Amino acid sequence: MELNKVAVIGLGAMGLPISINLAKSGIQVEVWNRSNTPIKKAVEAGAVAIKDLSEITAHVVLTVLPDIKEVREVLNSGLAKALSNNGILVVMGTVSPIAIVELSKELSEKGIQVLDAPMSGGDVGAIEGTLSIMVGGEEKVFETVLPYFQAIGKTIKLLGPIGSGQIAKACNQVIVAITLSALGEAVTMARKAGLDTHQLLDVLAGGLANSQVIKIKREKIESGDFTPGGLSKFQLKDLNFALETAAKLNLDLPVTAQVQKLFTDLVSHGDGELDHSAIIREIERRAK
């Protein structure tokens, strides 16, 4: 197991640019993915493809997978064996804060250290290497992984013990989902009243209503092209995690609960594979 290497498992919209930026920074990168096309792109950037998960030699492994189910699948398919000699598993996908704590306890008994490190910034942040990375785990483990985080992110914070990163990401996703929904309502109202959407968004971007959400998502909202950066079905999953965490803390999140219902309806109408800014479609469906 080598200390100057990192492995990336899951080369989707986030994982592929992460692997490319790591390789471009001079770090040795091993990659694994179920499909071959993104592997070829990572290899072109300097990464090395791994066919069998048990053959990973990197001391640090980043998983960029949709949920804890997929993380467990790769662990059971050889990754746990590769990490068994005091390796570090970094779960960068958004998963349940409760589930990551349970997984960490299980893996610690096998000599595997765990960090949870979900990200914010979307595919644009992943491509530009400007991700915000929210980390939970032991400080010593965090310090070991920090050079890899610095190659792919701009704002990197250790927030507390394992699970803290996922709670922070839940907070982030609450704000993103609510802001996207509010933006969808505002644009729908403006269009119904005959206002020019482009001019409206210029005005909003110049005042207190401005946000990264407007900056990054306005083009999709204006054009109606909801080719995904962040999938709507994943946004719903994240809201479910937020409400799960709130219930454990005996909190009532009334606005989050309403927005969760909006995204539930969006996904049930077949729009789960669209970008989460497509929540405006659900709002438009309700327009009289």
mmCIF file of C-alpha atoms in Angstrom:
data_model
loop_
_atom_site.group_PDB
_atom_site.id
_atom_site.type_symbol
_atom_site.label_atom_id
_atom_site.label_comp_id
_atom_site.label_asym_id
_atom_site.label_seq_id
_atom_site.Cartn_x
_atom_site.Cartn_y
_atom_site.Cartn_z
ATOM 1 C CA MET A 1 0.000 0.000 0.000
ATOM 2 C CA GLU A 2 1.588 3.256 -1.159
ATOM 3 C CA LEU A 3 1.312 6.623 0.590
ATOM 4 C CA ASN A 4 1.960 8.777 -2.484
ATOM 5 C CA LYS A 5 -1.006 7.377 -4.393
ATOM 6 C CA VAL A 6 -4.734 7.919 -4.262
ATOM 7 C CA ALA A 7 -7.485 5.835 -5.836
ATOM 8 C CA VAL A 8 -10.815 7.156 -7.100
ATOM 9 C CA ILE A 9 -13.783 4.816 -7.352
ATOM 10 C CA GLY A 10 -16.771 6.068 -9.311
ATOM 11 C CA LEU A 11 -16.074 8.225 -12.356
ATOM 12 C CA GLY A 12 -19.370 10.007 -12.820
ATOM 13 C CA ALA A 13 -20.035 13.728 -13.202
ATOM 14 C CA MET A 14 -17.992 14.428 -10.055
ATOM 15 C CA GLY A 15 -15.573 11.506 -9.840
ATOM 16 C CA LEU A 16 -14.109 11.842 -13.331
ATOM 17 C CA PRO A 17 -13.026 15.499 -13.037
ATOM 18 C CA ILE A 18 -11.769 14.778 -9.515
ATOM 19 C CA SER A 19 -9.533 12.004 -10.846
ATOM 20 C CA ILE A 20 -8.333 14.220 -13.695
ATOM 21 C CA ASN A 21 -7.450 17.120 -11.386
ATOM 22 C CA LEU A 22 -5.599 14.786 -9.024
ATOM 23 C CA ALA A 23 -3.576 13.378 -11.920
ATOM 24 C CA LYS A 24 -2.853 16.839 -13.334
ATOM 25 C CA SER A 25 -1.505 17.925 -9.938
ATOM 26 C CA GLY A 26 1.213 15.276 -10.160
ATOM 27 C CA ILE A 27 -0.363 12.731 -7.823
ATOM 28 C CA GLN A 28 -0.349 9.060 -8.817
ATOM 29 C CA VAL A 29 -3.984 8.094 -9.353
ATOM 30 C CA GLU A 30 -5.626 4.698 -9.653
ATOM 31 C CA VAL A 31 -9.187 4.601 -11.011
ATOM 32 C CA TRP A 32 -12.020 2.090 -11.098
ATOM 33 C CA ASN A 33 -15.472 2.392 -12.633
ATOM 34 C CA ARG A 34 -18.143 -0.008 -13.822
ATOM 35 C CA SER A 35 -18.204 1.424 -17.371
ATOM 36 C CA ASN A 36 -15.149 1.963 -19.568
ATOM 37 C CA THR A 37 -15.710 5.343 -21.241
ATOM 38 C CA PRO A 38 -14.820 7.542 -18.237
ATOM 39 C CA ILE A 39 -11.893 5.259 -17.415
ATOM 40 C CA LYS A 40 -10.378 6.046 -20.801
ATOM 41 C CA LYS A 41 -10.713 9.788 -20.161
ATOM 42 C CA ALA A 42 -9.049 9.457 -16.747
ATOM 43 C CA VAL A 43 -6.212 7.397 -18.224
ATOM 44 C CA GLU A 44 -5.676 10.045 -20.908
ATOM 45 C CA ALA A 45 -5.120 12.530 -18.050
ATOM 46 C CA GLY A 46 -2.490 10.290 -16.473
ATOM 47 C CA ALA A 47 -4.427 7.921 -14.206
ATOM 48 C CA VAL A 48 -3.923 4.156 -14.084
ATOM 49 C CA ALA A 49 -6.932 1.876 -14.543
ATOM 50 C CA ILE A 50 -7.508 -0.924 -12.023
ATOM 51 C CA LYS A 51 -9.514 -3.930 -13.162
ATOM 52 C CA ASP A 52 -9.919 -5.629 -9.773
ATOM 53 C CA LEU A 53 -10.666 -3.586 -6.655
ATOM 54 C CA SER A 54 -8.519 -5.900 -4.546
ATOM 55 C CA GLU A 55 -5.493 -4.830 -6.621
ATOM 56 C CA ILE A 56 -5.621 -1.191 -5.502
ATOM 57 C CA THR A 57 -2.275 -0.210 -3.969
ATOM 58 C CA ALA A 58 -3.100 3.345 -2.864
ATOM 59 C CA HIS A 59 -3.211 4.021 0.882
ATOM 60 C CA VAL A 60 -6.108 6.477 0.406
ATOM 61 C CA VAL A 61 -9.230 5.604 -1.584
ATOM 62 C CA LEU A 62 -11.904 8.155 -2.510
ATOM 63 C CA THR A 63 -15.340 6.776 -3.311
ATOM 64 C CA VAL A 64 -17.557 9.098 -5.350
ATOM 65 C CA LEU A 65 -20.696 6.978 -5.377
ATOM 66 C CA PRO A 66 -24.427 7.750 -5.045
ATOM 67 C CA ASP A 67 -25.145 6.188 -1.645
ATOM 68 C CA ILE A 68 -23.931 3.897 1.118
ATOM 69 C CA LYS A 69 -25.295 0.843 -0.736
ATOM 70 C CA GLU A 70 -22.810 1.354 -3.561
ATOM 71 C CA VAL A 71 -19.974 1.979 -1.078
ATOM 72 C CA ARG A 72 -20.711 -1.330 0.626
ATOM 73 C CA GLU A 73 -20.864 -3.084 -2.744
ATOM 74 C CA VAL A 74 -17.339 -2.026 -3.727
ATOM 75 C CA LEU A 75 -16.040 -2.846 -0.238
ATOM 76 C CA ASN A 76 -17.452 -6.350 -0.574
ATOM 77 C CA SER A 77 -16.041 -6.662 -4.108
ATOM 78 C CA GLY A 78 -12.397 -6.401 -3.069
ATOM 79 C CA LEU A 79 -11.903 -2.874 -1.755
ATOM 80 C CA ALA A 80 -12.042 -3.939 1.903
ATOM 81 C CA LYS A 81 -9.233 -6.401 1.205
ATOM 82 C CA ALA A 82 -7.122 -3.697 -0.458
ATOM 83 C CA LEU A 83 -7.627 -1.327 2.493
ATOM 84 C CA SER A 84 -7.206 -3.884 5.278
ATOM 85 C CA ASN A 85 -3.641 -2.810 6.149
ATOM 86 C CA ASN A 86 -4.625 0.470 7.870
ATOM 87 C CA GLY A 87 -5.897 2.057 4.673
ATOM 88 C CA ILE A 88 -8.126 5.131 4.550
ATOM 89 C CA LEU A 89 -11.572 5.133 2.967
ATOM 90 C CA VAL A 90 -12.891 8.603 2.090
ATOM 91 C CA VAL A 91 -16.622 8.603 1.339
ATOM 92 C CA MET A 92 -17.197 11.663 -0.850
ATOM 93 C CA GLY A 93 -20.719 10.886 -1.979
ATOM 94 C CA THR A 94 -23.667 12.161 0.029
ATOM 95 C CA VAL A 95 -24.917 9.428 2.343
ATOM 96 C CA SER A 96 -26.916 9.186 5.550
ATOM 97 C CA PRO A 97 -25.021 10.629 8.538
ATOM 98 C CA ILE A 98 -26.332 7.688 10.573
ATOM 99 C CA ALA A 99 -25.206 5.137 7.988
ATOM 100 C CA ILE A 100 -21.656 6.515 7.708
ATOM 101 C CA VAL A 101 -21.168 6.272 11.480
ATOM 102 C CA GLU A 102 -22.295 2.634 11.376
ATOM 103 C CA LEU A 103 -19.972 1.852 8.464
ATOM 104 C CA SER A 104 -17.028 3.523 10.179
ATOM 105 C CA LYS A 105 -17.517 1.383 13.295
ATOM 106 C CA GLU A 106 -17.609 -1.790 11.201
ATOM 107 C CA LEU A 107 -14.495 -0.912 9.203
ATOM 108 C CA SER A 108 -12.468 0.187 12.225
ATOM 109 C CA GLU A 109 -12.672 -3.425 13.427
ATOM 110 C CA LYS A 110 -11.000 -4.429 10.158
ATOM 111 C CA GLY A 111 -8.191 -1.866 10.485
ATOM 112 C CA ILE A 112 -9.703 0.574 7.991
ATOM 113 C CA GLN A 113 -9.946 4.285 8.844
ATOM 114 C CA VAL A 114 -12.837 6.334 7.467
ATOM 115 C CA LEU A 115 -13.489 9.967 6.644
ATOM 116 C CA ASP A 116 -16.791 11.274 5.348
ATOM 117 C CA ALA A 117 -16.127 14.131 2.957
ATOM 118 C CA PRO A 118 -19.143 15.158 0.884
ATOM 119 C CA MET A 119 -18.738 18.034 -1.554
ATOM 120 C CA SER A 120 -20.538 21.112 -2.748
ATOM 121 C CA GLY A 121 -19.914 22.991 -5.971
ATOM 122 C CA GLY A 122 -21.462 20.614 -8.468
ATOM 123 C CA ASP A 123 -19.878 19.364 -11.658
ATOM 124 C CA VAL A 124 -18.581 22.892 -12.385
ATOM 125 C CA GLY A 125 -16.702 22.979 -9.081
ATOM 126 C CA ALA A 126 -15.339 19.490 -9.696
ATOM 127 C CA ILE A 127 -14.069 20.472 -13.152
ATOM 128 C CA GLU A 128 -12.519 23.719 -11.926
ATOM 129 C CA GLY A 129 -11.045 22.150 -8.786
ATOM 130 C CA THR A 130 -12.881 24.600 -6.522
ATOM 131 C CA LEU A 131 -15.061 22.224 -4.514
ATOM 132 C CA SER A 132 -16.136 22.922 -0.965
ATOM 133 C CA ILE A 133 -15.331 19.779 1.023
ATOM 134 C CA MET A 134 -16.992 19.086 4.382
ATOM 135 C CA VAL A 135 -15.096 16.505 6.406
ATOM 136 C CA GLY A 136 -15.877 14.338 9.417
ATOM 137 C CA GLY A 137 -13.352 12.089 11.134
ATOM 138 C CA GLU A 138 -10.134 12.042 13.131
ATOM 139 C CA GLU A 139 -7.750 14.978 12.701
ATOM 140 C CA LYS A 140 -4.709 12.753 12.090
ATOM 141 C CA VAL A 141 -6.494 10.955 9.253
ATOM 142 C CA PHE A 142 -7.695 14.286 7.856
ATOM 143 C CA GLU A 143 -4.128 15.624 7.765
ATOM 144 C CA THR A 144 -3.030 12.573 5.780
ATOM 145 C CA VAL A 145 -5.721 13.111 3.163
ATOM 146 C CA LEU A 146 -5.535 16.929 3.069
ATOM 147 C CA PRO A 147 -3.032 17.137 0.142
ATOM 148 C CA TYR A 148 -5.490 15.233 -2.033
ATOM 149 C CA PHE A 149 -8.367 17.470 -0.971
ATOM 150 C CA GLN A 150 -6.276 20.547 -1.816
ATOM 151 C CA ALA A 151 -5.828 19.270 -5.376
ATOM 152 C CA ILE A 152 -9.585 19.191 -5.972
ATOM 153 C CA GLY A 153 -11.089 21.756 -3.596
ATOM 154 C CA LYS A 154 -10.846 25.342 -2.470
ATOM 155 C CA THR A 155 -12.711 25.363 0.860
ATOM 156 C CA ILE A 156 -11.830 22.356 3.025
ATOM 157 C CA LYS A 157 -12.983 22.063 6.627
ATOM 158 C CA LEU A 158 -12.740 19.338 9.260
ATOM 159 C CA LEU A 159 -16.023 19.839 11.114
ATOM 160 C CA GLY A 160 -15.918 17.156 13.786
ATOM 161 C CA PRO A 161 -16.094 13.380 14.243
ATOM 162 C CA ILE A 162 -17.267 10.926 11.618
ATOM 163 C CA GLY A 163 -20.679 11.908 10.257
ATOM 164 C CA SER A 164 -20.066 15.639 10.696
ATOM 165 C CA GLY A 165 -19.337 16.105 7.004
ATOM 166 C CA GLN A 166 -22.613 14.479 6.037
ATOM 167 C CA ILE A 167 -24.566 16.646 8.482
ATOM 168 C CA ALA A 168 -22.888 19.727 6.990
ATOM 169 C CA LYS A 169 -23.778 18.514 3.505
ATOM 170 C CA ALA A 170 -27.383 18.026 4.618
ATOM 171 C CA CYS A 171 -27.378 21.670 5.749
ATOM 172 C CA ASN A 172 -25.930 22.669 2.382
ATOM 173 C CA GLN A 173 -28.526 20.698 0.452
ATOM 174 C CA VAL A 174 -31.369 22.167 2.463
ATOM 175 C CA ILE A 175 -30.247 25.640 1.392
ATOM 176 C CA VAL A 176 -29.673 24.597 -2.242
ATOM 177 C CA ALA A 177 -33.059 22.908 -2.574
ATOM 178 C CA ILE A 178 -34.952 25.738 -0.893
ATOM 179 C CA THR A 179 -33.132 28.353 -2.995
ATOM 180 C CA LEU A 180 -33.791 26.475 -6.232
ATOM 181 C CA SER A 181 -37.459 26.174 -5.283
ATOM 182 C CA ALA A 182 -37.710 29.863 -4.389
ATOM 183 C CA LEU A 183 -35.996 30.788 -7.635
ATOM 184 C CA GLY A 184 -38.391 28.543 -9.534
ATOM 185 C CA GLU A 185 -41.372 30.236 -7.894
ATOM 186 C CA ALA A 186 -40.009 33.732 -8.614
ATOM 187 C CA VAL A 187 -39.278 32.988 -12.271
ATOM 188 C CA THR A 188 -42.643 31.296 -12.766
ATOM 189 C CA MET A 189 -44.449 34.305 -11.276
ATOM 190 C CA ALA A 190 -42.414 36.719 -13.432
ATOM 191 C CA ARG A 191 -43.127 34.772 -16.616
ATOM 192 C CA LYS A 192 -46.836 34.580 -15.786
ATOM 193 C CA ALA A 193 -46.821 38.365 -15.340
ATOM 194 C CA GLY A 194 -45.067 38.857 -18.693
ATOM 195 C CA LEU A 195 -41.620 39.870 -17.413
ATOM 196 C CA ASP A 196 -38.412 39.069 -19.276
ATOM 197 C CA THR A 197 -36.680 36.249 -17.376
ATOM 198 C CA HIS A 198 -33.181 37.319 -18.407
ATOM 199 C CA GLN A 199 -33.677 40.862 -17.216
ATOM 200 C CA LEU A 200 -35.269 39.652 -13.981
ATOM 201 C CA LEU A 201 -32.310 37.387 -13.210
ATOM 202 C CA ASP A 202 -29.906 40.256 -13.942
ATOM 203 C CA VAL A 203 -31.730 42.336 -11.347
ATOM 204 C CA LEU A 204 -31.818 39.518 -8.802
ATOM 205 C CA ALA A 205 -28.121 38.825 -9.334
ATOM 206 C CA GLY A 206 -27.367 42.469 -8.584
ATOM 207 C CA GLY A 207 -29.146 42.567 -5.244
ATOM 208 C CA LEU A 208 -29.610 40.757 -1.956
ATOM 209 C CA ALA A 209 -31.295 37.817 -3.699
ATOM 210 C CA ASN A 210 -28.056 36.925 -5.497
ATOM 211 C CA SER A 211 -26.479 33.542 -4.781
ATOM 212 C CA GLN A 212 -24.225 30.853 -6.222
ATOM 213 C CA VAL A 213 -27.424 29.075 -7.195
ATOM 214 C CA ILE A 214 -28.370 31.946 -9.516
ATOM 215 C CA LYS A 215 -24.824 32.172 -10.861
ATOM 216 C CA ILE A 216 -24.532 28.481 -11.673
ATOM 217 C CA LYS A 217 -28.129 27.514 -12.491
ATOM 218 C CA ARG A 218 -29.643 30.551 -14.253
ATOM 219 C CA GLU A 219 -28.610 29.339 -17.717
ATOM 220 C CA LYS A 220 -30.508 26.085 -17.231
ATOM 221 C CA ILE A 221 -33.556 27.856 -15.831
ATOM 222 C CA GLU A 222 -33.598 30.399 -18.685
ATOM 223 C CA SER A 223 -33.064 27.852 -21.460
ATOM 224 C CA GLY A 224 -35.119 24.991 -20.049
ATOM 225 C CA ASP A 225 -32.201 22.651 -20.794
ATOM 226 C CA PHE A 226 -31.959 20.607 -17.616
ATOM 227 C CA THR A 227 -29.059 18.388 -18.631
ATOM 228 C CA PRO A 228 -27.916 17.273 -15.201
ATOM 229 C CA GLY A 229 -25.135 18.556 -13.081
ATOM 230 C CA GLY A 230 -26.808 17.432 -9.856
ATOM 231 C CA LEU A 231 -29.654 14.972 -10.413
ATOM 232 C CA SER A 232 -33.095 15.781 -9.019
ATOM 233 C CA LYS A 233 -33.409 12.264 -7.602
ATOM 234 C CA PHE A 234 -30.171 12.774 -5.676
ATOM 235 C CA GLN A 235 -31.416 16.125 -4.384
ATOM 236 C CA LEU A 236 -34.484 14.303 -3.058
ATOM 237 C CA LYS A 237 -32.262 11.659 -1.458
ATOM 238 C CA ASP A 238 -30.260 14.413 0.268
ATOM 239 C CA LEU A 239 -33.416 16.091 1.570
ATOM 240 C CA ASN A 240 -34.514 12.746 2.974
ATOM 241 C CA PHE A 241 -31.195 12.497 4.820
ATOM 242 C CA ALA A 242 -31.663 16.008 6.172
ATOM 243 C CA LEU A 243 -35.115 15.189 7.506
ATOM 244 C CA GLU A 244 -33.834 11.899 8.932
ATOM 245 C CA THR A 245 -31.136 13.802 10.809
ATOM 246 C CA ALA A 246 -33.626 16.441 11.965
ATOM 247 C CA ALA A 247 -35.914 13.743 13.355
ATOM 248 C CA LYS A 248 -33.025 12.247 15.306
ATOM 249 C CA LEU A 249 -32.311 15.700 16.755
ATOM 250 C CA ASN A 250 -36.021 16.305 17.511
ATOM 251 C CA LEU A 251 -36.130 19.223 15.077
ATOM 252 C CA ASP A 252 -38.991 20.418 12.910
ATOM 253 C CA LEU A 253 -37.840 21.749 9.525
ATOM 254 C CA PRO A 254 -41.122 22.968 8.017
ATOM 255 C CA VAL A 255 -39.714 24.620 4.886
ATOM 256 C CA THR A 256 -37.447 21.659 4.129
ATOM 257 C CA ALA A 257 -40.412 19.317 4.537
ATOM 258 C CA GLN A 258 -42.448 21.275 1.973
ATOM 259 C CA VAL A 259 -39.556 21.387 -0.499
ATOM 260 C CA GLN A 260 -39.029 17.649 -0.012
ATOM 261 C CA LYS A 261 -42.646 17.131 -1.098
ATOM 262 C CA LEU A 262 -42.003 19.263 -4.195
ATOM 263 C CA PHE A 263 -38.993 17.144 -5.173
ATOM 264 C CA THR A 264 -40.911 13.945 -4.414
ATOM 265 C CA ASP A 265 -43.561 15.045 -6.913
ATOM 266 C CA LEU A 266 -40.910 16.104 -9.448
ATOM 267 C CA VAL A 267 -39.320 12.663 -9.332
ATOM 268 C CA SER A 268 -42.694 10.887 -9.407
ATOM 269 C CA HIS A 269 -43.509 12.790 -12.605
ATOM 270 C CA GLY A 270 -40.469 11.242 -14.276
ATOM 271 C CA ASP A 271 -38.013 14.118 -13.924
ATOM 272 C CA GLY A 272 -35.609 12.490 -11.479
ATOM 273 C CA GLU A 273 -32.823 12.241 -14.051
ATOM 274 C CA LEU A 274 -32.952 15.985 -14.791
ATOM 275 C CA ASP A 275 -30.846 18.636 -13.072
ATOM 276 C CA HIS A 276 -32.234 19.704 -9.692
ATOM 277 C CA SER A 277 -32.932 23.157 -11.110
ATOM 278 C CA ALA A 278 -35.771 21.400 -12.963
ATOM 279 C CA ILE A 279 -37.824 21.873 -9.802
ATOM 280 C CA ILE A 280 -39.261 24.837 -11.712
ATOM 281 C CA ARG A 281 -41.066 22.273 -13.876
ATOM 282 C CA GLU A 282 -42.981 21.048 -10.844
ATOM 283 C CA ILE A 283 -43.843 24.607 -9.871
ATOM 284 C CA GLU A 284 -45.005 25.341 -13.420
ATOM 285 C CA ARG A 285 -47.237 22.244 -13.345
ATOM 286 C CA ARG A 286 -49.067 23.778 -10.410
ATOM 287 C CA ALA A 287 -49.551 27.142 -12.115
ATOM 288 C CA LYS A 288 -53.161 27.865 -12.923
#
